[in-house]
Short mmCIF file of C-alpha atoms in Angstrom, two decimals:
data_model
loop_
_atom_site.label_atom_id
_atom_site.label_comp_id
_atom_site.label_asym_id
_atom_site.label_seq_id
_atom_site.Cartn_x
_atom_site.Cartn_y
_atom_site.Cartn_z
CA MET A 1 0.00 0.00 0.00
CA ALA A 2 2.97 2.30 0.49
CA ALA A 3 3.35 2.47 -3.31
CA GLN A 4 0.38 4.84 -3.36
CA HIS A 5 2.39 7.58 -1.71
CA VAL A 6 5.77 7.36 -3.54
CA PRO A 7 6.57 8.17 -7.16
CA GLY A 8 7.63 5.51 -9.65
CA ARG A 9 7.52 1.74 -9.34
CA GLN A 10 8.40 -0.33 -6.33
CA VAL A 11 9.95 -3.77 -6.85
CA HIS A 12 9.67 -6.47 -4.17
CA GLU A 13 10.22 -10.20 -4.00
CA PHE A 14 8.09 -12.49 -1.85
CA ALA A 15 8.52 -16.14 -0.99
CA LEU A 16 5.01 -17.65 -1.04
CA LEU A 17 3.85 -21.00 0.21
CA THR A 18 1.35 -22.74 -2.08
CA LYS A 19 -1.52 -24.92 -0.86
CA ASP A 20 0.27 -28.07 -2.00
CA GLY A 21 3.25 -27.20 0.19
CA GLY A 22 5.50 -25.84 -2.52
CA ARG A 23 7.44 -22.58 -2.38
CA VAL A 24 7.32 -19.93 -5.12
CA LEU A 25 9.45 -16.79 -5.34
CA VAL A 26 7.36 -13.97 -6.82
CA ARG A 27 8.65 -10.62 -8.04
CA THR A 28 6.14 -7.75 -7.93
CA GLN A 29 6.17 -4.28 -9.42
CA SER A 30 3.75 -1.87 -7.71
CA ALA A 31 2.78 1.69 -8.67
CA GLY A 32 0.21 4.06 -7.22
CA VAL A 33 -2.89 4.95 -9.29
CA PRO A 34 -4.11 8.54 -8.69
CA GLY A 35 -7.74 9.52 -8.85
CA ALA A 36 -9.30 12.45 -10.69
CA ASP A 37 -8.47 14.75 -7.81
CA GLY A 38 -4.84 13.63 -7.79
CA LYS A 39 -5.14 11.70 -4.57
CA PRO A 40 -4.21 8.00 -4.34
CA ALA A 41 -7.03 5.84 -5.64
CA GLY A 42 -5.39 2.45 -5.59
CA VAL A 43 -2.36 0.38 -6.57
CA TYR A 44 -1.45 -1.26 -9.85
CA CYS A 45 0.49 -4.49 -9.21
CA ALA A 46 2.17 -6.70 -11.82
CA PHE A 47 3.87 -9.91 -10.71
CA SER A 48 5.45 -13.06 -12.06
CA GLU A 49 7.41 -16.00 -10.84
CA VAL A 50 11.04 -14.95 -10.50
CA HIS A 51 12.41 -18.03 -12.24
CA ALA A 52 10.41 -17.29 -15.39
CA GLN A 53 11.69 -13.71 -15.47
CA ILE A 54 15.22 -14.81 -14.74
CA ASP A 55 15.05 -17.23 -17.68
CA LEU A 56 13.94 -14.36 -19.89
CA GLU A 57 16.72 -12.12 -18.61
CA ARG A 58 19.23 -14.88 -19.17
CA SER A 59 18.05 -15.32 -22.74
CA ILE A 60 18.36 -11.61 -23.38
CA ALA A 61 21.78 -11.47 -21.71
CA LEU A 62 22.97 -14.45 -23.77
CA SER A 63 21.81 -12.80 -26.98
CA GLU A 64 23.57 -9.56 -26.12
CA ALA A 65 26.78 -11.38 -25.17
CA LEU A 66 26.79 -13.37 -28.42
CA MET A 67 26.24 -10.21 -30.43
CA ASP A 68 28.96 -8.24 -28.62
CA ASP A 69 31.62 -10.26 -26.83
CA ALA A 70 31.60 -13.80 -28.23
CA SER A 71 34.86 -15.26 -29.57
CA TRP A 72 32.78 -17.14 -32.15
CA GLY A 73 31.35 -15.42 -35.19
CA VAL A 74 27.56 -15.21 -34.93
CA VAL A 75 25.25 -14.45 -37.85
CA LEU A 76 21.46 -14.50 -37.74
CA VAL A 77 20.35 -15.38 -41.26
CA ASP A 78 16.87 -14.55 -42.57
CA VAL A 79 14.69 -17.09 -44.34
CA ASP A 80 15.87 -15.59 -47.65
CA LEU A 81 19.44 -16.56 -46.64
CA ARG A 82 20.64 -13.00 -46.09
CA PRO A 83 22.39 -11.84 -42.89
CA ALA A 84 19.99 -10.00 -40.57
CA VAL A 85 22.24 -9.57 -37.49
CA VAL A 86 26.04 -9.92 -37.35
CA ASN A 87 28.31 -9.75 -34.33
CA ALA A 88 31.72 -8.08 -34.23
CA GLN A 89 33.68 -11.34 -34.57
CA ALA A 90 31.78 -12.35 -37.71
CA ALA A 91 32.27 -8.92 -39.24
CA THR A 92 36.02 -9.27 -38.66
CA ALA A 93 36.01 -12.71 -40.29
CA PHE A 94 34.27 -11.26 -43.35
CA GLY A 95 36.65 -8.30 -43.38
CA SER A 96 33.82 -5.76 -43.37
CA GLY A 97 31.67 -3.61 -41.11
CA ARG A 98 28.66 -5.09 -39.34
CA THR A 99 26.11 -2.89 -41.08
CA VAL A 100 27.71 -3.47 -44.50
CA LEU A 101 26.92 -7.19 -44.30
CA LEU A 102 23.24 -6.83 -43.48
CA GLY A 103 20.80 -7.82 -46.20
CA ARG A 104 23.46 -8.71 -48.76
CA PRO A 105 23.37 -12.07 -50.61
CA LEU A 106 26.01 -14.49 -49.39
CA GLY A 107 27.28 -14.79 -52.97
CA GLU A 108 28.50 -11.18 -52.75
CA LEU A 109 30.49 -11.96 -49.61
CA LEU A 110 32.03 -15.32 -50.58
CA ALA A 111 33.91 -16.13 -53.78
CA GLU A 112 33.88 -19.89 -53.11
CA GLY A 113 31.91 -22.13 -50.76
CA VAL A 114 28.64 -20.20 -51.01
CA GLU A 115 26.81 -23.24 -52.46
CA GLU A 116 27.82 -25.44 -49.51
CA LEU A 117 26.88 -22.75 -46.98
CA GLU A 118 23.49 -22.02 -48.54
CA GLY A 119 22.81 -25.76 -48.77
CA ALA A 120 23.50 -26.11 -45.04
CA LEU A 121 21.21 -23.16 -44.22
CA GLN A 122 18.38 -24.52 -46.36
CA HIS A 123 18.75 -27.94 -44.72
CA VAL A 124 18.45 -26.36 -41.27
CA LEU A 125 15.33 -24.42 -42.27
CA ALA A 126 13.71 -27.57 -43.65
CA GLU A 127 14.99 -30.35 -41.38
CA GLY A 128 16.53 -28.74 -38.33
CA ALA A 129 20.06 -28.42 -37.03
CA PRO A 130 22.68 -31.05 -37.97
CA PRO A 131 23.86 -33.35 -35.14
CA GLY A 132 27.32 -31.83 -34.95
CA PRO A 133 29.60 -29.03 -36.19
CA VAL A 134 30.29 -28.74 -39.91
CA GLU A 135 33.62 -27.65 -41.41
CA LEU A 136 33.26 -25.35 -44.42
CA TRP A 137 36.07 -24.13 -46.68
CA VAL A 138 35.20 -20.71 -48.09
CA SER A 139 36.94 -17.91 -49.97
CA VAL A 140 36.05 -14.53 -48.49
CA ARG A 141 36.03 -11.38 -50.60
CA THR A 142 37.80 -8.57 -48.73
CA ALA A 143 39.31 -5.22 -49.63
CA ALA A 144 42.75 -6.86 -49.53
CA GLY A 145 41.69 -9.67 -51.91
CA VAL A 146 40.26 -13.17 -51.64
CA ARG A 147 41.19 -15.18 -48.52
CA ARG A 148 40.78 -18.95 -48.21
CA ARG A 149 39.41 -19.87 -44.78
CA CYS A 150 38.09 -22.94 -42.95
CA TRP A 151 35.18 -22.26 -40.58
CA ARG A 152 33.87 -24.79 -38.05
CA SER A 153 30.16 -24.03 -38.06
CA GLY A 154 27.13 -24.84 -35.97
CA PHE A 155 23.54 -24.08 -36.97
CA LEU A 156 20.28 -23.54 -35.08
CA ARG A 157 16.82 -23.15 -36.54
CA LEU A 158 15.09 -20.08 -35.11
CA ALA A 159 11.31 -20.03 -34.63
CA SER A 160 9.03 -17.39 -33.14
CA PRO A 161 7.94 -18.20 -29.55
CA LEU A 162 4.87 -15.97 -29.92
CA ALA A 163 3.17 -17.73 -32.85
CA GLU A 164 0.51 -20.39 -32.39
CA GLU A 165 2.40 -22.63 -34.79
CA PRO A 166 6.19 -22.68 -35.25
CA VAL A 167 7.10 -19.96 -37.72
CA PRO A 168 10.71 -19.98 -38.97
CA LEU A 169 12.52 -16.73 -38.34
CA GLY A 170 15.77 -17.89 -39.94
CA VAL A 171 18.95 -19.66 -38.87
CA GLY A 172 21.46 -18.91 -36.15
CA TRP A 173 24.92 -19.58 -37.58
CA LEU A 174 27.90 -19.75 -35.22
CA PHE A 175 31.39 -20.31 -36.62
CA GLN A 176 35.02 -20.29 -35.59
CA ASP A 177 38.04 -19.85 -37.85
CA ILE A 178 40.23 -22.97 -37.67
CA THR A 179 42.19 -22.38 -40.88
CA GLU A 180 45.66 -22.52 -39.35
CA ALA A 181 45.02 -25.72 -37.40
CA ARG A 182 43.29 -27.45 -40.29
CA GLN A 183 45.97 -26.35 -42.80
CA ALA A 184 48.70 -27.67 -40.51
CA GLU A 185 46.93 -31.04 -40.36
CA LEU A 186 46.56 -31.11 -44.15
CA ASP A 187 50.22 -30.20 -44.64
CA THR A 188 51.33 -32.95 -42.27
CA ALA A 189 49.13 -35.53 -43.98
CA GLN A 190 50.37 -34.41 -47.39
CA LEU A 191 54.01 -34.64 -46.32
CA ARG A 192 53.44 -38.11 -44.88
CA PHE A 193 51.75 -39.32 -48.07
CA ARG A 194 54.46 -37.92 -50.32
CA SER A 195 57.19 -39.52 -48.20
CA GLN A 196 55.42 -42.86 -48.51
CA GLN A 197 55.14 -42.43 -52.28
CA LEU A 198 58.86 -41.73 -52.57
CA HIS A 199 59.61 -44.83 -50.52
CA ARG A 200 57.28 -47.03 -52.58
CA SER A 201 58.57 -45.68 -55.87
CA GLY A 202 62.14 -46.43 -54.81
CA ARG A 203 61.30 -50.06 -54.08
CA ALA A 204 59.36 -50.44 -57.33
CA ALA A 205 62.06 -48.78 -59.42
CA GLY A 206 64.67 -51.06 -57.87
CA GLU A 207 62.92 -54.05 -59.47
CA CYS A 208 63.21 -52.59 -63.01
CA GLU A 209 66.12 -53.68 -65.21
CA ASP A 210 65.51 -50.96 -67.80
CA PRO A 211 66.47 -47.45 -66.57
CA ALA A 212 63.72 -45.84 -68.65
CA GLU A 213 61.16 -48.16 -67.09
CA ALA A 214 62.42 -47.29 -63.61
CA ALA A 215 62.04 -43.58 -64.34
CA SER A 216 58.49 -44.12 -65.63
CA VAL A 217 57.60 -46.07 -62.48
CA ARG A 218 58.79 -43.20 -60.33
CA LEU A 219 56.62 -40.79 -62.32
CA ASP A 220 53.54 -42.96 -61.87
CA TYR A 221 53.98 -42.88 -58.09
CA ALA A 222 54.77 -39.14 -58.06
CA LEU A 223 51.60 -38.24 -59.98
CA ALA A 224 49.22 -39.67 -57.36
CA GLY A 225 47.41 -36.70 -55.82
CA PHE A 226 50.02 -34.31 -57.23
CA ALA A 227 49.42 -33.70 -60.95
CA GLU A 228 47.71 -35.10 -64.05
CA HIS A 229 50.74 -35.40 -66.36
CA ALA A 230 54.51 -35.71 -66.09
CA LEU A 231 57.15 -35.38 -68.82
CA ILE A 232 60.83 -36.26 -68.84
CA ASP A 233 63.01 -34.37 -71.34
CA VAL A 234 66.70 -35.31 -71.35
CA LEU A 235 69.51 -33.20 -72.72
CA ALA A 236 70.74 -34.23 -76.16
CA ALA A 237 74.38 -34.93 -76.90
CA ASP A 238 74.96 -31.26 -77.73
CA GLY A 239 73.94 -30.31 -74.18
CA VAL A 240 71.49 -27.68 -75.48
CA ARG A 241 68.41 -29.34 -76.95
CA LEU A 242 65.91 -31.47 -75.06
CA VAL A 243 64.60 -34.87 -76.20
CA ARG A 244 61.39 -36.41 -74.85
CA SER A 245 62.36 -39.52 -72.86
CA ALA A 246 59.22 -40.56 -70.93
CA VAL A 247 55.64 -39.49 -70.30
CA SER A 248 53.13 -40.46 -67.63
CA PRO A 249 50.42 -41.56 -68.02
CA SER A 250 51.48 -43.15 -71.30
CA GLY A 251 49.43 -42.31 -74.38
CA THR A 252 48.32 -38.86 -73.16
CA VAL A 253 50.92 -37.02 -75.27
CA PRO A 254 53.09 -38.02 -78.26
CA ALA A 255 55.34 -40.96 -77.43
CA PRO A 256 59.01 -40.39 -76.60
CA GLY A 257 61.38 -40.28 -79.56
CA THR A 258 64.79 -39.15 -80.72
CA ILE A 259 63.77 -35.81 -82.25
CA PRO A 260 64.35 -32.78 -79.99
CA VAL A 261 61.23 -31.16 -78.57
CA ARG A 262 60.39 -27.87 -80.31
CA TYR A 263 60.64 -25.63 -77.28
CA GLU A 264 60.82 -21.92 -78.07
CA PRO A 265 63.57 -19.75 -76.53
CA GLY A 266 62.56 -18.61 -73.07
CA HIS A 267 60.47 -21.76 -72.51
CA PRO A 268 60.03 -22.60 -68.78
CA ALA A 269 62.07 -25.78 -69.33
CA PHE A 270 65.05 -23.73 -70.51
CA GLN A 271 64.51 -21.28 -67.66
CA ALA A 272 64.75 -24.17 -65.19
CA LEU A 273 68.00 -25.29 -66.83
CA ASP A 274 69.44 -21.80 -66.54
CA ARG A 275 68.39 -21.42 -62.90
CA LEU A 276 69.35 -24.99 -61.90
CA GLY A 277 66.06 -25.10 -60.03
CA SER A 278 62.30 -24.97 -60.49
CA VAL A 279 60.03 -22.71 -62.54
CA ARG A 280 56.28 -22.42 -61.93
CA THR A 281 53.81 -20.93 -64.38
CA SER A 282 50.06 -20.87 -65.03
CA ALA A 283 47.85 -20.20 -68.04
CA PRO A 284 46.32 -16.72 -68.33
CA ARG A 285 42.62 -16.28 -67.61
CA GLY A 286 39.93 -16.00 -70.24
CA ALA A 287 40.29 -16.40 -73.97
CA ALA A 288 44.06 -15.96 -73.78
CA ALA A 289 44.31 -19.45 -72.23
CA GLN A 290 43.23 -21.14 -75.50
CA GLY A 291 46.21 -22.76 -77.16
CA TRP A 292 48.51 -21.75 -74.30
CA ALA A 293 49.57 -25.32 -73.48
CA ARG A 294 49.76 -26.45 -77.12
CA ALA A 295 52.09 -23.56 -78.01
CA ARG A 296 54.51 -24.80 -75.34
CA GLN A 297 54.37 -28.46 -76.40
CA TRP A 298 52.36 -29.49 -73.36
CA PRO A 299 49.19 -31.63 -73.21
CA GLU A 300 46.00 -29.79 -74.16
CA GLY A 301 44.14 -28.49 -71.13
CA ALA A 302 47.20 -27.98 -68.92
CA ALA A 303 46.73 -24.85 -66.80
CA HIS A 304 49.45 -25.06 -64.14
CA VAL A 305 53.00 -26.23 -64.86
CA LEU A 306 56.09 -26.93 -62.78
CA CYS A 307 59.44 -27.49 -64.51
CA THR A 308 62.42 -28.60 -62.45
CA VAL A 309 65.95 -29.51 -63.52
CA MET A 310 67.20 -33.08 -63.13
CA ARG A 311 70.79 -33.20 -61.89
CA CYS A 312 73.07 -36.15 -61.21
CA ARG A 313 76.73 -36.17 -60.21
CA GLY A 314 76.97 -32.41 -60.51
CA ARG A 315 75.54 -32.27 -64.04
CA SER A 316 72.16 -31.32 -65.47
CA VAL A 317 70.71 -34.29 -67.36
CA GLY A 318 67.26 -32.94 -68.29
CA ILE A 319 63.98 -31.43 -67.20
CA LEU A 320 61.07 -33.00 -65.30
CA THR A 321 57.72 -31.28 -65.94
CA PHE A 322 54.51 -31.73 -63.97
CA LEU A 323 51.17 -30.42 -65.27
CA ARG A 324 47.81 -29.78 -63.62
CA GLY A 325 44.39 -29.02 -65.10
CA PRO A 326 42.37 -25.83 -64.49
CA SER A 327 40.35 -27.42 -61.65
CA ARG A 328 43.51 -27.82 -59.55
CA PRO A 329 45.35 -25.05 -57.63
CA PRO A 330 48.65 -23.69 -58.95
CA PHE A 331 51.89 -25.29 -57.78
CA ASP A 332 53.35 -23.77 -54.60
CA ARG A 333 56.76 -23.87 -52.93
CA ALA A 334 56.03 -27.14 -51.13
CA ASP A 335 55.11 -28.68 -54.49
CA ALA A 336 58.38 -27.43 -55.98
CA ALA A 337 60.38 -29.01 -53.15
CA TYR A 338 58.63 -32.35 -53.72
CA ALA A 339 59.19 -32.13 -57.49
CA GLU A 340 62.89 -31.45 -56.95
CA GLU A 341 63.16 -34.55 -54.75
CA VAL A 342 61.45 -36.66 -57.41
CA ALA A 343 63.67 -35.15 -60.12
CA SER A 344 66.85 -36.05 -58.24
CA ARG A 345 65.73 -39.68 -57.96
CA VAL A 346 64.60 -39.89 -61.58
CA ALA A 347 67.93 -38.43 -62.68
CA ALA A 348 69.73 -41.23 -60.82
CA ASP A 349 67.62 -43.81 -62.70
CA LEU A 350 68.46 -42.45 -66.17
CA PRO A 351 71.55 -43.57 -68.09
CA PHE A 352 74.33 -41.12 -67.28
CA PRO A 353 75.29 -39.16 -70.43
CA GLU A 354 78.87 -39.58 -71.59
#
């Protein structure tokens, strides 16, 4: 009753005993109601069980924490698969401001991986959340360029609690960047596999009586998971021209012969000879890529090439060339190191030039 005589609302909590012997903690908000003459006419009292209000406050606090302070990226996605709310961590992952991301199609934000992400969101809207986290590789468009990232993602279907029937509001998408850890695992697995291939190729080549056959066996093992084609060009007797000695897989390019390969001056194979190392190159984009491989005496469709010199006993004996198609990534430094190791072993298999 004291609320009639003080301004504002008064908040109190009462522990009540129910008829069945249970205890309930009730929170009340009381405010005085004045009459027409301005004098107190009564009290307006609103109350609820404290636990129900605490649950609501916890939900609100959780939402605010996720949107502000979470170490995970959080994106609330509308039913049309466009970001509706983005927290600071997610904005940093996308390399953009929070408001810039809102309402934009995911295809404008991601260069690669958008199909997988939209498929996951549509599945959640239709079937519900997946049983566990999902790892997605995406390429993010940023002002500094395209970045390849791996995001461990979790999804929640959001529905309105106020509708009579469940009405989908969208999807809650939580993700964490695990690119460095995942890339380290991939690099370790790749190194282990390549070491095993070198070991297996050495044992298989040791069973070959013909040196050319031994070199071809090594190429077959080296190609697994590395490239689509491999070529061996050995130096002719003049020490200048290159002659095709072996190809792998066989039949994909003209068979080896005794006629020097018609490489133009400045060809990557000659560059590798001059550098005594490796040369990496890729086809240009667009229409300029047509005929690029053919003009360099490589198999049609080659888009990424790695040429490395073969040396044995302090002398260059030829060039080993690996080729990848356009669906594969360009060769990197780790690929060049592996190719150089293969080249040194192939060079030891070949007949030593007099």
